[in-house]
Amino acid sequence: MNEIAKKPITRRFQRFALVGYFGLLILMPLWLFVLAPREGYSLGFVFVVYVLPLLLPLKGILQDKPYTYAWANFVVMFYFIHGFTLLWTSPDELLLVLLEIGFATSMFIGCTYYARHRGQELGLKIRKLKEDLADEKAAHEHKES
């Protein structure tokens, strides 16, 4: 699948995605288990809520699958929400919060455009609903005649 060479812009967006992804993957456990553990929450709960979601796209990212980069954006939205919430409620953790928002931003932008550019390079295409409806209509008209 990945025999087709990546253009420089595609590689650049992949680097953005990887910096953001692995940055979050390192930051979140370090922050929540070492630097500022969450009192009142079990380690298992913190792991499941804050770290486990980041592990879901790991295999596809390591295998360089554009589709994984695309859906990983659903995962990173949680870290945006978390970061912007803490920006408002926890000014004492400002540096860590800004790192989280920065990594989440890098991952989001990188994943979005890497999936787009790499998908185009590989000839992957998501059909538009309009095309599907036109094909369905043509097939239906063909059956009637």
PDB file of C-alpha atoms in Angstrom, residues 20-91:
ATOM      1  CA  GLY A  20       1.361  15.872  18.474  1.00  0.00           C
ATOM      2  CA  TYR A  21       0.381  12.239  18.947  1.00  0.00           C
ATOM      3  CA  PHE A  22       3.530  11.044  20.676  1.00  0.00           C
ATOM      4  CA  GLY A  23       3.718  14.304  22.614  1.00  0.00           C
ATOM      5  CA  LEU A  24       0.279  13.606  24.090  1.00  0.00           C
ATOM      6  CA  LEU A  25       1.143   9.947  24.594  1.00  0.00           C
ATOM      7  CA  ILE A  26       4.154  10.962  26.717  1.00  0.00           C
ATOM      8  CA  LEU A  27       2.670  14.067  28.349  1.00  0.00           C
ATOM      9  CA  MET A  28      -0.598  12.672  29.673  1.00  0.00           C
ATOM     10  CA  PRO A  29       0.763   9.766  31.769  1.00  0.00           C
ATOM     11  CA  LEU A  30       3.726  11.852  32.920  1.00  0.00           C
ATOM     12  CA  TRP A  31       1.421  14.699  33.957  1.00  0.00           C
ATOM     13  CA  LEU A  32      -1.328  12.624  35.549  1.00  0.00           C
ATOM     14  CA  PHE A  33       0.769   9.929  37.234  1.00  0.00           C
ATOM     15  CA  VAL A  34       4.021  11.740  38.105  1.00  0.00           C
ATOM     16  CA  LEU A  35       3.917  15.550  37.948  1.00  0.00           C
ATOM     17  CA  ALA A  36       0.404  16.226  39.262  1.00  0.00           C
ATOM     18  CA  PRO A  37      -1.444  13.020  40.187  1.00  0.00           C
ATOM     19  CA  ARG A  38      -5.207  13.405  40.433  1.00  0.00           C
ATOM     20  CA  GLU A  39      -6.256  13.002  44.035  1.00  0.00           C
ATOM     21  CA  GLY A  40      -9.475  11.123  44.614  1.00  0.00           C
ATOM     22  CA  TYR A  41      -9.223   9.104  41.397  1.00  0.00           C
ATOM     23  CA  SER A  42      -7.830   5.615  41.059  1.00  0.00           C
ATOM     24  CA  LEU A  43      -4.853   5.056  38.777  1.00  0.00           C
ATOM     25  CA  GLY A  44      -6.989   2.704  36.684  1.00  0.00           C
ATOM     26  CA  PHE A  45      -9.649   5.360  36.154  1.00  0.00           C
ATOM     27  CA  VAL A  46      -7.075   7.969  35.167  1.00  0.00           C
ATOM     28  CA  PHE A  47      -5.461   5.496  32.759  1.00  0.00           C
ATOM     29  CA  VAL A  48      -8.766   4.509  31.135  1.00  0.00           C
ATOM     30  CA  VAL A  49      -9.997   8.080  30.738  1.00  0.00           C
ATOM     31  CA  TYR A  50      -6.804   9.932  29.819  1.00  0.00           C
ATOM     32  CA  VAL A  51      -4.312   7.444  28.360  1.00  0.00           C
ATOM     33  CA  LEU A  52      -6.250   4.528  26.856  1.00  0.00           C
ATOM     34  CA  PRO A  53      -7.978   6.654  24.174  1.00  0.00           C
ATOM     35  CA  LEU A  54      -4.535   7.612  22.856  1.00  0.00           C
ATOM     36  CA  LEU A  55      -3.598   3.958  22.486  1.00  0.00           C
ATOM     37  CA  LEU A  56      -6.545   3.200  20.167  1.00  0.00           C
ATOM     38  CA  PRO A  57      -4.952   4.623  16.982  1.00  0.00           C
ATOM     39  CA  LEU A  58      -1.395   3.495  17.850  1.00  0.00           C
ATOM     40  CA  LYS A  59      -1.321   0.405  15.604  1.00  0.00           C
ATOM     41  CA  GLY A  60      -2.711   2.204  12.549  1.00  0.00           C
ATOM     42  CA  ILE A  61      -0.387   5.150  13.036  1.00  0.00           C
ATOM     43  CA  LEU A  62       2.618   2.852  13.314  1.00  0.00           C
ATOM     44  CA  GLN A  63       1.421   1.036  10.166  1.00  0.00           C
ATOM     45  CA  ASP A  64       1.041   4.406   8.400  1.00  0.00           C
ATOM     46  CA  LYS A  65      -2.661   4.022   7.542  1.00  0.00           C
ATOM     47  CA  PRO A  66      -4.226   7.292   6.334  1.00  0.00           C
ATOM     48  CA  TYR A  67      -7.671   6.175   7.501  1.00  0.00           C
ATOM     49  CA  THR A  68      -6.369   5.847  11.074  1.00  0.00           C
ATOM     50  CA  TYR A  69      -4.928   9.350  10.928  1.00  0.00           C
ATOM     51  CA  ALA A  70      -8.346  10.578   9.829  1.00  0.00           C
ATOM     52  CA  TRP A  71     -10.380   8.977  12.626  1.00  0.00           C
ATOM     53  CA  ALA A  72      -7.717   9.755  15.249  1.00  0.00           C
ATOM     54  CA  ASN A  73      -9.075  13.302  15.098  1.00  0.00           C
ATOM     55  CA  PHE A  74     -12.148  12.086  16.966  1.00  0.00           C
ATOM     56  CA  VAL A  75      -9.852  10.986  19.789  1.00  0.00           C
ATOM     57  CA  VAL A  76      -7.870  14.220  19.895  1.00  0.00           C
ATOM     58  CA  MET A  77     -11.044  16.288  20.359  1.00  0.00           C
ATOM     59  CA  PHE A  78     -11.234  15.004  23.937  1.00  0.00           C
ATOM     60  CA  TYR A  79      -7.789  16.478  24.646  1.00  0.00           C
ATOM     61  CA  PHE A  80      -8.830  19.841  23.197  1.00  0.00           C
ATOM     62  CA  ILE A  81     -11.844  19.902  25.482  1.00  0.00           C
ATOM     63  CA  HIS A  82      -9.770  18.782  28.467  1.00  0.00           C
ATOM     64  CA  GLY A  83      -7.060  21.338  27.760  1.00  0.00           C
ATOM     65  CA  PHE A  84      -9.365  24.285  27.205  1.00  0.00           C
ATOM     66  CA  THR A  85     -11.397  23.385  30.280  1.00  0.00           C
ATOM     67  CA  LEU A  86      -8.262  23.290  32.435  1.00  0.00           C
ATOM     68  CA  LEU A  87      -7.062  26.531  30.872  1.00  0.00           C
ATOM     69  CA  TRP A  88     -10.080  28.112  32.495  1.00  0.00           C
ATOM     70  CA  THR A  89     -10.231  26.130  35.741  1.00  0.00           C
ATOM     71  CA  SER A  90      -6.586  25.287  36.594  1.00  0.00           C
ATOM     72  CA  PRO A  91      -4.306  28.259  35.998  1.00  0.00           C
TER      73      PRO A  91
END
